[in-house]
mmCIF file of C-alpha atoms and ligand atoms in Angstrom:
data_model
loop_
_atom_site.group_PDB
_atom_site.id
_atom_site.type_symbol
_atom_site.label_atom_id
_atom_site.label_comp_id
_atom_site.label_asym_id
_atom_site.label_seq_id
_atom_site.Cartn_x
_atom_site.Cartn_y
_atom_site.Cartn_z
ATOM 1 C CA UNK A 1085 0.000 0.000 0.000
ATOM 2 C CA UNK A 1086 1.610 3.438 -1.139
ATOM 3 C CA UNK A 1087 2.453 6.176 2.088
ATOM 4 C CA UNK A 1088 0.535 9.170 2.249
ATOM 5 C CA UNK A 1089 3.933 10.320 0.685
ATOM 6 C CA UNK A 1090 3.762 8.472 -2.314
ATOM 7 C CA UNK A 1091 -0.170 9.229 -3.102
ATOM 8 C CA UNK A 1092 1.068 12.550 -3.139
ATOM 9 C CA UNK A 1093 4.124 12.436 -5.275
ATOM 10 C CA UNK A 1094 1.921 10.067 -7.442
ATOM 11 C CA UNK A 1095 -1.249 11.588 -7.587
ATOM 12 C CA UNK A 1096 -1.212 15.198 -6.782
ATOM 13 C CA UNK A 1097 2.498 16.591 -7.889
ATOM 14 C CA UNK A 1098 2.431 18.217 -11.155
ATOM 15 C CA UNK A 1099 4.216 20.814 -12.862
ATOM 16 C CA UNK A 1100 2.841 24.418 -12.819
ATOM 17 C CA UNK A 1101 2.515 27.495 -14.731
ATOM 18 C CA UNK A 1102 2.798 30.599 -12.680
ATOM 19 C CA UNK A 1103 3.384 29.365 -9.415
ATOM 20 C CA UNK A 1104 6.976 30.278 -7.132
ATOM 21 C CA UNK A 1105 6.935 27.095 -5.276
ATOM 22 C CA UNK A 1106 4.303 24.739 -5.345
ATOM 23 C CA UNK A 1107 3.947 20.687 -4.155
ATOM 24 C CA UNK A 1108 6.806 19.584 -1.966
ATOM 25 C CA UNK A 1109 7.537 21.811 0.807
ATOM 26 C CA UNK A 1110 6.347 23.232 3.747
ATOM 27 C CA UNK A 1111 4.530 25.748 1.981
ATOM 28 C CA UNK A 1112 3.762 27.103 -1.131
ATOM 29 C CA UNK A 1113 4.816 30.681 -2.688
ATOM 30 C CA UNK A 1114 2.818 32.724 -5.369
ATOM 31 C CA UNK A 1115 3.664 36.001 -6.514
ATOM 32 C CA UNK A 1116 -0.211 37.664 -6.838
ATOM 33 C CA UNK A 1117 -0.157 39.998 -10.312
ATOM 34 C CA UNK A 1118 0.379 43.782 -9.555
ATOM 35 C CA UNK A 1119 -2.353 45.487 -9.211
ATOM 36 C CA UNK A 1120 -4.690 42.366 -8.560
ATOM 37 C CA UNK A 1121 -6.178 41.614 -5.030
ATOM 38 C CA UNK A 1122 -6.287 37.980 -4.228
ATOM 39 C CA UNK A 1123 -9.682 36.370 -3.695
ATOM 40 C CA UNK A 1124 -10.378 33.156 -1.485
ATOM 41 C CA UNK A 1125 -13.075 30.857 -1.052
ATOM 42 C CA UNK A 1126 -12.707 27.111 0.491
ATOM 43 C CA UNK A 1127 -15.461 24.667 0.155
ATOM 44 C CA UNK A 1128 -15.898 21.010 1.619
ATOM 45 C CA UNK A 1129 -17.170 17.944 0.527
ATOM 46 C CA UNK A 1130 -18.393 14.844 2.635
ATOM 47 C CA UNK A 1131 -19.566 11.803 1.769
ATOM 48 C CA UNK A 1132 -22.445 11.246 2.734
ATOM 49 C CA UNK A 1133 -23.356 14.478 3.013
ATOM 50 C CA UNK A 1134 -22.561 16.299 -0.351
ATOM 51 C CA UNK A 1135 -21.697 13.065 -2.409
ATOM 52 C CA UNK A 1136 -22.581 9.530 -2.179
ATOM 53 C CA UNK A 1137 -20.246 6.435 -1.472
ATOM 54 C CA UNK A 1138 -20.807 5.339 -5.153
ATOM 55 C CA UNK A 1139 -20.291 8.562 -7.112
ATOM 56 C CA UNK A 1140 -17.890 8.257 -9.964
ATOM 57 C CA UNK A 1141 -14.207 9.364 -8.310
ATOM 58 C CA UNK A 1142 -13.225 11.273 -11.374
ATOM 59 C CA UNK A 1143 -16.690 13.622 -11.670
ATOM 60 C CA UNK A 1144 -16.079 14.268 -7.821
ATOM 61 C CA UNK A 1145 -12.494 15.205 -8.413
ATOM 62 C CA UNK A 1146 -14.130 17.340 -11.140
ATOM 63 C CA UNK A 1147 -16.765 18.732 -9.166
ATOM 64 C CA UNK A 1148 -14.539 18.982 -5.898
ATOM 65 C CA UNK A 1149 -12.740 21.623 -7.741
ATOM 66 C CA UNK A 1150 -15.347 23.293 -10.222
ATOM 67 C CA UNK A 1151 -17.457 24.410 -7.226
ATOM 68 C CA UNK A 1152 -14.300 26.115 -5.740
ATOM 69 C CA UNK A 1153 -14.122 27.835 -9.398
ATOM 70 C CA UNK A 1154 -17.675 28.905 -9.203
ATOM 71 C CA UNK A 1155 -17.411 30.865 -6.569
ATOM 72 C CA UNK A 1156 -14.015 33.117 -8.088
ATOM 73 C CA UNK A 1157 -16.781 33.104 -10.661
ATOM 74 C CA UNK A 1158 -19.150 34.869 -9.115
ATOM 75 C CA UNK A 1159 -16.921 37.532 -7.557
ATOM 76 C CA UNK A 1160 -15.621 38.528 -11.216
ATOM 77 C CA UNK A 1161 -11.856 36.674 -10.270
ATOM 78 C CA UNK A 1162 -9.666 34.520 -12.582
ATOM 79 C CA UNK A 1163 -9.050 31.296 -10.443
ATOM 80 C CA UNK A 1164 -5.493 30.707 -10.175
ATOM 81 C CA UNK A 1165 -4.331 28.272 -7.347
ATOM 82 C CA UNK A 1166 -5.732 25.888 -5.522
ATOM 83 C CA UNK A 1167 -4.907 23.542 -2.409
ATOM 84 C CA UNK A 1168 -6.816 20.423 -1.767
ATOM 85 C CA UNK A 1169 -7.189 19.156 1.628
ATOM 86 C CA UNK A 1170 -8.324 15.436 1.513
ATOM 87 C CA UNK A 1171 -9.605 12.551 4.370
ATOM 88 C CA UNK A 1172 -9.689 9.099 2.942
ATOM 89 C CA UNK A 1173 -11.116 5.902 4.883
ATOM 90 C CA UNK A 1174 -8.299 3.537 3.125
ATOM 91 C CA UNK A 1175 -6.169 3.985 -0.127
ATOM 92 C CA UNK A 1176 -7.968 2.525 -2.939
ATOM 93 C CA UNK A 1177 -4.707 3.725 -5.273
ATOM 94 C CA UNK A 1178 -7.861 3.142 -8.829
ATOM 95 C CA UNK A 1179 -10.277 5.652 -7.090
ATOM 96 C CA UNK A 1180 -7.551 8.474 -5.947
ATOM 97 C CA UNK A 1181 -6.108 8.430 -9.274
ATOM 98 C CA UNK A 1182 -9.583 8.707 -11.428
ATOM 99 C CA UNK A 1183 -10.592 11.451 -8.750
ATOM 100 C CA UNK A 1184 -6.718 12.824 -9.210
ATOM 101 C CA UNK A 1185 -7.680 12.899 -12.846
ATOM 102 C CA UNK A 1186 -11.113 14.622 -12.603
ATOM 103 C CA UNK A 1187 -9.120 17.350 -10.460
ATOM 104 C CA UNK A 1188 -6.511 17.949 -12.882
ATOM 105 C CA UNK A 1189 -9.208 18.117 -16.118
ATOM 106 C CA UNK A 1190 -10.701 21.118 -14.343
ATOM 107 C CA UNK A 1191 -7.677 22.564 -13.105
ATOM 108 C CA UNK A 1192 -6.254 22.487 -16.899
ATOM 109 C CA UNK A 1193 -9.745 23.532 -18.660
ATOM 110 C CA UNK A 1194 -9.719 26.918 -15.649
ATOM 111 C CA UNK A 1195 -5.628 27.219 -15.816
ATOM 112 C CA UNK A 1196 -5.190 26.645 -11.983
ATOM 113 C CA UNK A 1197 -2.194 25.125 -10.917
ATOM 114 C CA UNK A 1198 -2.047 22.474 -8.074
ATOM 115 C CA UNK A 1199 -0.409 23.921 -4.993
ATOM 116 C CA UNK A 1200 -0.637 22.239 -1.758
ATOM 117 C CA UNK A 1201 -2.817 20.622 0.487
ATOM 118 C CA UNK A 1202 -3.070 17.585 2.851
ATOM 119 C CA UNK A 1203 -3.596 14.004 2.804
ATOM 120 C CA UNK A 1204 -4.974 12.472 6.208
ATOM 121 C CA UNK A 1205 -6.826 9.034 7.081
ATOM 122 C CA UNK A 1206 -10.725 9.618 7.874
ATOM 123 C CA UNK A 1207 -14.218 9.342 6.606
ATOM 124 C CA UNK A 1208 -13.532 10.604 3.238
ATOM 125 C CA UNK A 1209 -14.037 14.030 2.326
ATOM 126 C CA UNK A 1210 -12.586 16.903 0.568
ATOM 127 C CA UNK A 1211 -11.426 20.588 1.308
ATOM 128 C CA UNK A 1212 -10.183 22.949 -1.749
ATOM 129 C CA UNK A 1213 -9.001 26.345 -0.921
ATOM 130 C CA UNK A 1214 -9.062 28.367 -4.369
ATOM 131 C CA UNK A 1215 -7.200 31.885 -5.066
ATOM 132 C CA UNK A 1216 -8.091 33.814 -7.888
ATOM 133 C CA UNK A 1217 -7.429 37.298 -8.824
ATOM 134 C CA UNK A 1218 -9.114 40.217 -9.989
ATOM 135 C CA UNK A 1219 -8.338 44.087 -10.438
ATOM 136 C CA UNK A 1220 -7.895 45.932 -7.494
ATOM 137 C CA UNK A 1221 -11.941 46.863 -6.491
ATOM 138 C CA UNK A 1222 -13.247 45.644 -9.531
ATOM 139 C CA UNK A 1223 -14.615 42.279 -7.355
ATOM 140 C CA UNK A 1224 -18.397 41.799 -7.766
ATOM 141 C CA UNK A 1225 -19.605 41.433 -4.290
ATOM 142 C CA UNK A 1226 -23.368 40.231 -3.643
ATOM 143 C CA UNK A 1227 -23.974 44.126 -1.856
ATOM 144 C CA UNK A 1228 -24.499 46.116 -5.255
ATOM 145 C CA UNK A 1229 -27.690 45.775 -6.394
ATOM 146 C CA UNK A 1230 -30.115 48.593 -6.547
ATOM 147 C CA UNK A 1231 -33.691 49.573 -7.013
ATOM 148 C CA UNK A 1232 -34.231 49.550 -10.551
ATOM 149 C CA UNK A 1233 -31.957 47.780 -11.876
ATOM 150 C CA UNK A 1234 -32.401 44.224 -14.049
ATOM 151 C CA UNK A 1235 -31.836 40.695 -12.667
ATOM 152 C CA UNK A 1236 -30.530 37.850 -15.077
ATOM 153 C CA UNK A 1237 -29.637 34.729 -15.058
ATOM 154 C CA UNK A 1238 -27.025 32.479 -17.023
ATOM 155 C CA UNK A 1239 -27.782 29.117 -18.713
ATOM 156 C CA UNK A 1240 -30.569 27.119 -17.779
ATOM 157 C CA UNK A 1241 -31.184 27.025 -14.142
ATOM 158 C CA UNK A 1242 -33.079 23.770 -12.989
ATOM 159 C CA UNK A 1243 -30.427 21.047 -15.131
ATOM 160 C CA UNK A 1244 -28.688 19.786 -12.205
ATOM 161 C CA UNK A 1245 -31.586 19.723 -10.206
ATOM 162 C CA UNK A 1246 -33.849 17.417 -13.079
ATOM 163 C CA UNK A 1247 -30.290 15.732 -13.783
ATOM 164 C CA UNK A 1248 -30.347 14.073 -10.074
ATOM 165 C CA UNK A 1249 -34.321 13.557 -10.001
ATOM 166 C CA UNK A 1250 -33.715 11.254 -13.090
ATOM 167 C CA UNK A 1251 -31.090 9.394 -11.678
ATOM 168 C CA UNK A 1252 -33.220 9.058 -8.211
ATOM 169 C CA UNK A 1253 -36.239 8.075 -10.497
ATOM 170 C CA UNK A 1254 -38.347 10.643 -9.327
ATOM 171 C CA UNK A 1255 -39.177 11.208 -12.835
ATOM 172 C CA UNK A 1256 -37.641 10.814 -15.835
ATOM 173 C CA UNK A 1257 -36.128 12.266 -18.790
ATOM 174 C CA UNK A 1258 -35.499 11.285 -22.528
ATOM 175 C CA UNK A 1259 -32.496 12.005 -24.459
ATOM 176 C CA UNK A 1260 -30.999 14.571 -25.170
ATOM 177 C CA UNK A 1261 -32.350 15.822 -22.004
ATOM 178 C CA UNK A 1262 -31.236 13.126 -19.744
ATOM 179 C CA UNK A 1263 -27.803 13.286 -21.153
ATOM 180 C CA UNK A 1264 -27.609 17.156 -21.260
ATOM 181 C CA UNK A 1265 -28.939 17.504 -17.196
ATOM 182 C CA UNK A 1266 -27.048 14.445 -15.681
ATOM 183 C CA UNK A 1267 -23.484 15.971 -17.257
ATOM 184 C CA UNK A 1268 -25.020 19.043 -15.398
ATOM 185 C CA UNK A 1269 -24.991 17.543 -12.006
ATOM 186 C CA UNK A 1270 -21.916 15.975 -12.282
ATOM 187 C CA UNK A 1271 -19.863 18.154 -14.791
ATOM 188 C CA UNK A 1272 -20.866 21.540 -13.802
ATOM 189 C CA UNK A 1273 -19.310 24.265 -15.770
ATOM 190 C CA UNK A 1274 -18.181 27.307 -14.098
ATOM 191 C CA UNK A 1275 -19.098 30.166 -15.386
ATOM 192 C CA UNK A 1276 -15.707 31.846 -15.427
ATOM 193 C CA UNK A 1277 -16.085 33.730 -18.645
ATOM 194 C CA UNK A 1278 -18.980 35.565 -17.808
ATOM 195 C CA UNK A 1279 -17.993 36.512 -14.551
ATOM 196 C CA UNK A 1280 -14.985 38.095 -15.940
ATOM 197 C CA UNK A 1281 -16.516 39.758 -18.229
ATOM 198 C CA UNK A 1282 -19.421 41.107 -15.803
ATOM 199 C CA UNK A 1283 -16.600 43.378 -13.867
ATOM 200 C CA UNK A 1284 -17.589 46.936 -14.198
ATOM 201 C CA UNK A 1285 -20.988 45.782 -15.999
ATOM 202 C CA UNK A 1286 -23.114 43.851 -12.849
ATOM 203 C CA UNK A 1287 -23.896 45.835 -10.166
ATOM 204 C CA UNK A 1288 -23.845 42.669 -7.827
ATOM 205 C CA UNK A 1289 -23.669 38.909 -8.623
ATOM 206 C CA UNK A 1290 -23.909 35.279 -6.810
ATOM 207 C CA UNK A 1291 -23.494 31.946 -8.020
ATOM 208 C CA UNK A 1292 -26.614 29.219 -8.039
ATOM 209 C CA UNK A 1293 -25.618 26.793 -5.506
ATOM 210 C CA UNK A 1294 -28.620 26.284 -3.471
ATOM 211 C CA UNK A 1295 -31.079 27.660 -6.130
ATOM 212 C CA UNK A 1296 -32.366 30.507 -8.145
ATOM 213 C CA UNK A 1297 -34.479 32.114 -5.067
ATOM 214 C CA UNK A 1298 -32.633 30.937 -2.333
ATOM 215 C CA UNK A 1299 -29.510 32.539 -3.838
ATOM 216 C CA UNK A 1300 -31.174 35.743 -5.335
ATOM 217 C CA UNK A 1301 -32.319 35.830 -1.672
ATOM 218 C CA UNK A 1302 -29.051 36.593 -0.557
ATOM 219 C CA UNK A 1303 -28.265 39.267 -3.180
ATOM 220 C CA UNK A 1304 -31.200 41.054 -2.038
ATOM 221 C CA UNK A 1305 -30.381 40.381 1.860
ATOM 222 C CA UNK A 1306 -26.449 42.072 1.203
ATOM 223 C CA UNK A 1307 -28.019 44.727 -0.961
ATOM 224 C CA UNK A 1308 -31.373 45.728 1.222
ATOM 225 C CA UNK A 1309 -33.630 45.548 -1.190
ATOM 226 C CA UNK A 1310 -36.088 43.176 -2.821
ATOM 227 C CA UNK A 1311 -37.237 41.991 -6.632
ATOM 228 C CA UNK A 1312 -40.324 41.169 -8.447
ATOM 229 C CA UNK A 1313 -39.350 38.540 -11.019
ATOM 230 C CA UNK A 1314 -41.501 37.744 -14.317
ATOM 231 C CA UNK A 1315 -39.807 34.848 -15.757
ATOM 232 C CA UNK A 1316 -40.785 34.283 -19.241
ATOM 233 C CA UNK A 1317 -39.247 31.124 -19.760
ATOM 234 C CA UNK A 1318 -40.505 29.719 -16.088
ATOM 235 C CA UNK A 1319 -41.389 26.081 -17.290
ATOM 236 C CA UNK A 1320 -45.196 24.924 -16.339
ATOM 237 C CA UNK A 1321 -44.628 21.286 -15.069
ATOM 238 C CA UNK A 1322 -44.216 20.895 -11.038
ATOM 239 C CA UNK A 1323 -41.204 19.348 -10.756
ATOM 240 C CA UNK A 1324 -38.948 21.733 -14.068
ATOM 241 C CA UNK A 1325 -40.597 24.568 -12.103
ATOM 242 C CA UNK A 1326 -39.057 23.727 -8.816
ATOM 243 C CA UNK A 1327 -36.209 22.838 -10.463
ATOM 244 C CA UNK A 1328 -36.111 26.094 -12.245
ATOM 245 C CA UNK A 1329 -36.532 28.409 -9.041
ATOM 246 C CA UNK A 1330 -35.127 25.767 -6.189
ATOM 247 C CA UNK A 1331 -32.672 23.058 -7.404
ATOM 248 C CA UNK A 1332 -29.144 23.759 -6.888
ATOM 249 C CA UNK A 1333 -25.851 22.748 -7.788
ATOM 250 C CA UNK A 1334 -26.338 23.990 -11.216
ATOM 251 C CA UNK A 1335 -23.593 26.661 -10.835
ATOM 252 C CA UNK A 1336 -24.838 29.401 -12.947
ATOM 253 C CA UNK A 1337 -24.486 33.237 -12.220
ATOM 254 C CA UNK A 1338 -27.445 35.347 -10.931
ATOM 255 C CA UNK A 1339 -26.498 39.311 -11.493
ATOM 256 C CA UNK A 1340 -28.257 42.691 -11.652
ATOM 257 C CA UNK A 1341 -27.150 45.023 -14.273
ATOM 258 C CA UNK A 1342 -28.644 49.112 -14.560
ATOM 259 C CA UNK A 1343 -31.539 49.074 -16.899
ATOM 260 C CA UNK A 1344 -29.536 50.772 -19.621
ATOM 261 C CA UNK A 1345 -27.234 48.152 -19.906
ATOM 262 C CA UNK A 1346 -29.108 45.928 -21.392
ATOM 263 C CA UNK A 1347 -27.844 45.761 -24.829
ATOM 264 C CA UNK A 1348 -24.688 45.025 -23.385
ATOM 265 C CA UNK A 1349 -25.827 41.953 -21.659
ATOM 266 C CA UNK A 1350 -27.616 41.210 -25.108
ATOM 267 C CA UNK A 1351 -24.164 41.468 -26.790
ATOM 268 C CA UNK A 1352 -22.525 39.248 -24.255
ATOM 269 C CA UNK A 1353 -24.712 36.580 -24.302
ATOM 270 C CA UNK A 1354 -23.652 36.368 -28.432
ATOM 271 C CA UNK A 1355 -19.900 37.101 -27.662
ATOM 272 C CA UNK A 1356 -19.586 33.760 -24.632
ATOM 273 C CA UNK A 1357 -22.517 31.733 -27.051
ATOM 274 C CA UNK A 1358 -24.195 31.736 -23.478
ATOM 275 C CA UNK A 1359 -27.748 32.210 -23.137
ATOM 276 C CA UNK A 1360 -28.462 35.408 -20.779
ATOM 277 C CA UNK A 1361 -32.011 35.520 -19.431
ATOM 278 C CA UNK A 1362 -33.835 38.685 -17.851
ATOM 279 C CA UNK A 1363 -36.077 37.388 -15.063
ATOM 280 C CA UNK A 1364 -36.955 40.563 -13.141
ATOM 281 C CA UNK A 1365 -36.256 43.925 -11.075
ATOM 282 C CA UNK A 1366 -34.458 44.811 -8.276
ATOM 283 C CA UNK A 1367 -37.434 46.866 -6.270
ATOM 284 C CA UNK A 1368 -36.940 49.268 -3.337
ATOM 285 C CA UNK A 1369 -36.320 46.972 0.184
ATOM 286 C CA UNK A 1370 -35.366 47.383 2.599
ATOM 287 C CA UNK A 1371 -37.698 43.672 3.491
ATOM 288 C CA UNK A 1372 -36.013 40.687 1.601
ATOM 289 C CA UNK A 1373 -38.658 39.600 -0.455
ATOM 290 C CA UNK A 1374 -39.331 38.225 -3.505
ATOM 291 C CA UNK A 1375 -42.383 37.998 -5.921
ATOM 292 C CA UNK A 1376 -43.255 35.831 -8.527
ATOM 293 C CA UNK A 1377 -45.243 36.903 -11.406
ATOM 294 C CA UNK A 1378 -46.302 34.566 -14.848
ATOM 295 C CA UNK A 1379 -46.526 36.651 -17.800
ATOM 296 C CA UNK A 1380 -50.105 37.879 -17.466
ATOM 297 C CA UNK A 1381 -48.937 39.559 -14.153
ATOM 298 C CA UNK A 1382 -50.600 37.410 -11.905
ATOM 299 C CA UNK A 1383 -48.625 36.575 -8.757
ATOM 300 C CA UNK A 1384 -47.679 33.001 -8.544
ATOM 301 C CA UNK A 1385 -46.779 31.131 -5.756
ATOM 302 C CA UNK A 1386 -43.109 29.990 -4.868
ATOM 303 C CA UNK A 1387 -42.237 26.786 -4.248
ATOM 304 C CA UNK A 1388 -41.429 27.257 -0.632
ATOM 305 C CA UNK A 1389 -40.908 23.246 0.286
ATOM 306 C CA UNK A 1390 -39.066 23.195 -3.432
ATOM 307 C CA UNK A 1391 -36.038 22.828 -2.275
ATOM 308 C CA UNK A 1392 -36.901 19.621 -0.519
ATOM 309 C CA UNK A 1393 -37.211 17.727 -3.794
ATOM 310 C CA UNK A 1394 -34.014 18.423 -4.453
ATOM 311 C CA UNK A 1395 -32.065 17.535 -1.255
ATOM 312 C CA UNK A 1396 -29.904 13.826 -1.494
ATOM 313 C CA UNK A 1397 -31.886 11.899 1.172
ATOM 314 C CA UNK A 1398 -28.955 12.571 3.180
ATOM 315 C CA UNK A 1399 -29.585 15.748 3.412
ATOM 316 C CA UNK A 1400 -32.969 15.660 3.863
ATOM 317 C CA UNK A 1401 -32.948 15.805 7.546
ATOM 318 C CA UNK A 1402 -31.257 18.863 8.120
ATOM 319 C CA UNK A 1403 -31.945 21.694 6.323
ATOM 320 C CA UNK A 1404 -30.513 25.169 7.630
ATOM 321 C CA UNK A 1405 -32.952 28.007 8.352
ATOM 322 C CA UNK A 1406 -30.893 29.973 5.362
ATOM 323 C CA UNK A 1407 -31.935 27.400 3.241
ATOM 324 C CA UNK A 1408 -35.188 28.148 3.149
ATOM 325 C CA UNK A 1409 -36.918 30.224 0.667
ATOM 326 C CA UNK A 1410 -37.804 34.171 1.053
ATOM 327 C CA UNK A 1411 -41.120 34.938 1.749
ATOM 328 C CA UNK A 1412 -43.316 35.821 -1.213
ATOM 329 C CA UNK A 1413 -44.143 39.671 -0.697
ATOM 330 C CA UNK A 1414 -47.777 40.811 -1.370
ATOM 331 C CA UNK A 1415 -49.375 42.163 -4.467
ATOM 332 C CA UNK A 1416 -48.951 45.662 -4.815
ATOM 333 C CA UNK A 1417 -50.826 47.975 -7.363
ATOM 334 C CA UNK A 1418 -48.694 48.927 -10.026
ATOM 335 C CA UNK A 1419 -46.518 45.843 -10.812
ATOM 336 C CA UNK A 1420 -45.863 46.420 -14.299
ATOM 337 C CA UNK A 1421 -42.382 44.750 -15.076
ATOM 338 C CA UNK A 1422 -40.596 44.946 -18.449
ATOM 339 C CA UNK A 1423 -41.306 42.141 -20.420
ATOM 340 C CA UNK A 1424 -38.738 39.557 -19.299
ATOM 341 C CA UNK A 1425 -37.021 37.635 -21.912
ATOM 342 C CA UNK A 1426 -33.774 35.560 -22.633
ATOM 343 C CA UNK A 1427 -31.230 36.554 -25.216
ATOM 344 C CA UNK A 1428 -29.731 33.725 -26.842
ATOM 345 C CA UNK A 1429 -26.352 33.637 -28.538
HETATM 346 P P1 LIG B 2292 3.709 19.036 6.291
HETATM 347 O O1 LIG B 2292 3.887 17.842 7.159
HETATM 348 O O2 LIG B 2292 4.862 19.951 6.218
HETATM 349 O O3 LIG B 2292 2.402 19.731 6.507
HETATM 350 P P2 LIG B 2292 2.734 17.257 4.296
HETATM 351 O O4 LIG B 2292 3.468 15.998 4.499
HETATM 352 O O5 LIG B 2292 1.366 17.343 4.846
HETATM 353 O O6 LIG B 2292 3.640 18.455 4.780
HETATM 354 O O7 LIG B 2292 2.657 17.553 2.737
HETATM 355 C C1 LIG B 2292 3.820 17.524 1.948
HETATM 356 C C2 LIG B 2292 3.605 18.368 0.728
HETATM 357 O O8 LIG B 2292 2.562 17.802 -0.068
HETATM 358 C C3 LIG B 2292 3.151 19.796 1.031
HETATM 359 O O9 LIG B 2292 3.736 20.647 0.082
HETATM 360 C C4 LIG B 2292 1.673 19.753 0.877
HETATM 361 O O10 LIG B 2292 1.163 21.012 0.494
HETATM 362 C C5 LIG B 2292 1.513 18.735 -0.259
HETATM 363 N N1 LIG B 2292 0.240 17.983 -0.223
HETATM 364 C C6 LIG B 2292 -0.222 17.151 0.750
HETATM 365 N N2 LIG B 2292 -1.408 16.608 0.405
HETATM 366 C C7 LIG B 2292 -1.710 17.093 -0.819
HETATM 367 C C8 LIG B 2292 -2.802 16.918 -1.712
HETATM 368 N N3 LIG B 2292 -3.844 16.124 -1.429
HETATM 369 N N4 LIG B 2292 -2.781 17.615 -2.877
HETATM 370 C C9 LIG B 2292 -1.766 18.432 -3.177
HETATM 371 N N5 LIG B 2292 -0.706 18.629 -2.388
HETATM 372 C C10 LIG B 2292 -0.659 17.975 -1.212
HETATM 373 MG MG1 LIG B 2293 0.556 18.806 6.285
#
């Protein structure tokens, strides 16, 4: 059986591309670019909790990383290092090195280099601090959104979500569909590009990790204000519909932009070929709410227990009171919206 030395010199030890010292001592060295500030985020993973025994090593080692990405995402950063912090029951040397290799495809496809980290015995789980940089104040931070201006959305919210229903058989989905939502579950793709290109653009921006309200919730909770959302697209069926508003791990970018730059959202949605959907207003707070209109303006009711359907069983026990939804505000007279609608590449 290799040491914990070997895993790592086997596994984990690669060359870099703009690191000072990385792998191999007793800490690493980076030299941050001038003018950047560095931005951190660390995320953990447990079995059990955030990922079954029997998931597929190498989307985990994927996934491990990607959500790490997501979040440099959402504050407008280029991810550049990462360290991975890692508990494992018993060295099975086949699963570390498929999980190895689903680390390394998303550290190559995001250009993050391999740092550091640790390697301990334990019920297995995973810890990846990511550093990313962006332009001195340029950061989008989830505080910035104000009355007035547009909310959007990236992609199509829901995928994961459907992805892991279909796999659970709670219902089930035909091809391409299937195909196209389970690679969102376990494949999720960052949305680096856009976040990048957000900076100086979004007034405030989040990434969809525990779904589209629950996540807006918190823009409008940092920001002190509250939105009326009129989503076009909003699918009819129960389950897309919660999907759509509640299921996480999809990993797309919620942002509010000023009104008048819309045609610049329109214009990047063509220049990342990333569909860029308008799904509401920021309104005057300061009470965190959020309403829910269909086209015709009527108000329709959120899926407060939506979440629920979209919790592994292993989770379903213990939901966190900021995991539940924002209250749905009441009807108020004059509620015209814009017409939402997506722009599509
Ligand atoms: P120390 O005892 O000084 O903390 P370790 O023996 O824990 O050092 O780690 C040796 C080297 O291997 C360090 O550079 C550490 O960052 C790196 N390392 C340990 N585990 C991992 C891992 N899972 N992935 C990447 N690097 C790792
Ligand atoms: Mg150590």
């Amino acid at each position: 059986m290799p040491s914990e030395f070997e895993l790592i010199a086997r596994y984990f030890t690669r060359g870099t591309t703009h690191t000072t010292l990385g792998v191999g001592d007793d800490g690493a060295l980076i030299a941050p670019s001038l003018g950047c500030e560095l931005v951190i985020s660390t995320d953990m993973l447990v079995e059990g909790t955030h990922f079954l025994p029997d998931t597929n090593p190498e989307d985990l080692g994927w996934k491990t990383l990607a959500v790490n990405v997501s979040d440099m995402a959402a504050m407008g950063a280029k991810p550049r290092w990462a360290t991975l912090a890692m508990a494992l029951p018993e060295v099975d040397e086949a699963w570390v090195a498929a999980f190895a290799r689903g680390v390394f495809a998303c550290a190559d496809e995001f250009g993050i280099d391999l740092i550091g980290g640790d390697t301990t015995r334990g019920p297995r789980n995973f810890c990846v601090t990511i550093f990313g940089e962006v332009a001195a104040g340029k950061a989008l931070r989830r505080s910035g959104a104000r009355a007035g201006d547009e909310i959007w959305v990236s992609g199509q919210p829901g995928r994961a979500a459907l992805g892991l229903a279909h796999l659970q058989g709670r219902t089930s989905l035909s091809e391409p569909r299937r195909s196209d939502c389970i690679a969102a579950l376990q494949r999720p793709q960052p949305r680096v590009a856009l976040g990048l290109a957000l900076q100086g653009l979004a007034t405030a921006a989040i990434d969809v990790s525990d779904g589209l309200l629950a996540d807006l919730g918190h823009i409008l909770e940092a920001s002190g204000v509250s939105a009326q959302l009129k989503i076009a697209a909003l699918p009819a069926p129960t389950l897309e519909r919660d999907a759509y508003l509640s299921g996480g791990d999809d990993y797309e970018l919620v942002f509010t932009v000023p009104a008048q730059a819309r045609t610049a959202v329109a214009e990047l949605a063509t220049e990342l070929a990333l569909p860029l959907t308008r799904i509401g207003s920021i309104m005057a707070g300061p009470t965190v709410s959020i309403e829910l209109h269909d086209l015709k303006g009527r108000i329709v009711e959120p899926p407060h227990r939506g979440y629920d359907h979209f919790m592994s069983p292993l989770e379903a026990g213990t939901v966190s009171p900021d995991m539940s939804l924002p209250e749905a505000g009441t009807v108020s007279p004059d509620m015209s919206l814009p017409e939402a609608g997506t722009v599509s590449p």
